[in-house]
Short mmCIF file of C-alpha atoms in Angstrom, two decimals:
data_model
loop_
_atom_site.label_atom_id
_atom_site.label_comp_id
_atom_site.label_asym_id
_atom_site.label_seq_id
_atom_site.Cartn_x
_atom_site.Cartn_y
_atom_site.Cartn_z
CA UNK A 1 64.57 94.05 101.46
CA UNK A 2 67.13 94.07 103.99
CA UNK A 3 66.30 95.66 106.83
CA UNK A 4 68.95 95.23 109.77
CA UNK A 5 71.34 93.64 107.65
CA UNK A 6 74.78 95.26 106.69
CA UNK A 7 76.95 93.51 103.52
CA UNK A 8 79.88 94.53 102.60
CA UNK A 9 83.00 93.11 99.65
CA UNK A 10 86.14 94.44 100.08
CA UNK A 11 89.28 93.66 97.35
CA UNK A 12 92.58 94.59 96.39
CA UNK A 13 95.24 93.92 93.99
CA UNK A 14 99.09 93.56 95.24
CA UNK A 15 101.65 94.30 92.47
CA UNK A 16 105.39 94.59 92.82
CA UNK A 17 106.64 97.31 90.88
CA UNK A 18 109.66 94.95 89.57
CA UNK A 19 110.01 91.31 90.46
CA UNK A 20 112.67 91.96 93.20
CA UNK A 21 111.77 95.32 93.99
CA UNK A 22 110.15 96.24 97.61
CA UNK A 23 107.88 99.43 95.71
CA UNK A 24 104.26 98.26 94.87
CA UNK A 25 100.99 99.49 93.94
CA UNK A 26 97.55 98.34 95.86
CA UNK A 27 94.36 99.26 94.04
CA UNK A 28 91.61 98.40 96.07
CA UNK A 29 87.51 98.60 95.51
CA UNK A 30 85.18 98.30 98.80
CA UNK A 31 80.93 98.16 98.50
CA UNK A 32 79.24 98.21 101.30
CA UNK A 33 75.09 98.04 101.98
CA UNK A 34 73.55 98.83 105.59
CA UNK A 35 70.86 100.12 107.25
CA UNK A 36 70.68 103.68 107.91
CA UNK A 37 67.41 104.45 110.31
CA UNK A 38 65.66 107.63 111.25
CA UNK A 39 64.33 108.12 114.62
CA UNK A 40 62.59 111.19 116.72
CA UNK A 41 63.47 110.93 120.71
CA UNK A 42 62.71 106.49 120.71
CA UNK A 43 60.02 106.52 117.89
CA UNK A 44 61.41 104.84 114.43
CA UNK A 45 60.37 107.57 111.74
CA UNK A 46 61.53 105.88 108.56
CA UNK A 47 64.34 103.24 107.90
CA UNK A 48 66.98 103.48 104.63
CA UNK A 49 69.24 101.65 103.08
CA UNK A 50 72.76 103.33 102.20
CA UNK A 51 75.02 102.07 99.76
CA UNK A 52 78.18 102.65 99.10
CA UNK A 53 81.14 102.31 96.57
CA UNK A 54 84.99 103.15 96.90
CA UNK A 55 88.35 103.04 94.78
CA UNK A 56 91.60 102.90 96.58
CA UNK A 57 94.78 103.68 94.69
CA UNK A 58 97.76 103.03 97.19
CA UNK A 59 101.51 102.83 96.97
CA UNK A 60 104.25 101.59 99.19
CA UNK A 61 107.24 100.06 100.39
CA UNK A 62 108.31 97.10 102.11
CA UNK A 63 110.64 97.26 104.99
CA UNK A 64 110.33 93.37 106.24
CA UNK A 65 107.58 90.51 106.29
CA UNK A 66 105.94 92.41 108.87
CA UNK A 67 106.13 96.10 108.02
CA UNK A 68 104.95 98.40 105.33
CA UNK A 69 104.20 101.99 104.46
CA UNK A 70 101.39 103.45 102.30
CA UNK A 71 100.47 106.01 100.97
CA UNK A 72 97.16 106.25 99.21
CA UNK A 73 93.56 108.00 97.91
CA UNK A 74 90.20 107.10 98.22
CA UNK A 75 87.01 108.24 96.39
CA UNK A 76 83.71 106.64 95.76
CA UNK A 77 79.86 107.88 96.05
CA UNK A 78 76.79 106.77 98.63
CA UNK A 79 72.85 106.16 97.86
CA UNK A 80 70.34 106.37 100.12
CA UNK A 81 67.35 104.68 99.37
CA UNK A 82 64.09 104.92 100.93
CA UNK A 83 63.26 101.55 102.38
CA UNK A 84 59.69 102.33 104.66
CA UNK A 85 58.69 105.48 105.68
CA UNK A 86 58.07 109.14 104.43
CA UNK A 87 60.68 110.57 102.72
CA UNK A 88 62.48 112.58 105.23
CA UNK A 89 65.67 113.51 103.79
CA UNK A 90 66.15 116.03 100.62
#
């Protein structure tokens, strides 16, 4: 159970294109868990967990140590899971 708790792992993967070259791709993966409660005016109706789960595909350049430009997409899906409570979402 984890009620009021929020976890989350984030990665990615840096790859130069070519050994000297300043093009790379970053593939990335993110999962996340929190709570996700239901209330009505200040009574707690129900309390959820939502989980999540994204893929990042992103490519870019490198202009110095200190700057870079990406450009990138994102999908990935959410559950929410009943946790305590009536079910009150479809």
């Amino acid at each position: 159970m984890l009620l009021g708790s929020q976890y989350g792992l984030a990665t990615e993967y840096y790859r130069p294109l070519k050994p000297s070259s300043h093009w790379f791709v970053a593939p990335q993966i993110t999962t996340e868990s929190s709570p996700f409660n239901i209330y009505r005016r200040q009574d707690e109706l129900a309390h959820y967990q939502l989980r999540t789960i994204s893929g990042t595909l992103e490519v870019g350049y490198i202009f110095s140590r200190n700057a870079q430009l990406r450009v990138g997409y994102e999908g990935g899906g959410a559950k929410l899971s009943e946790i305590v409570g009536a079910p009150l979402l479809p």
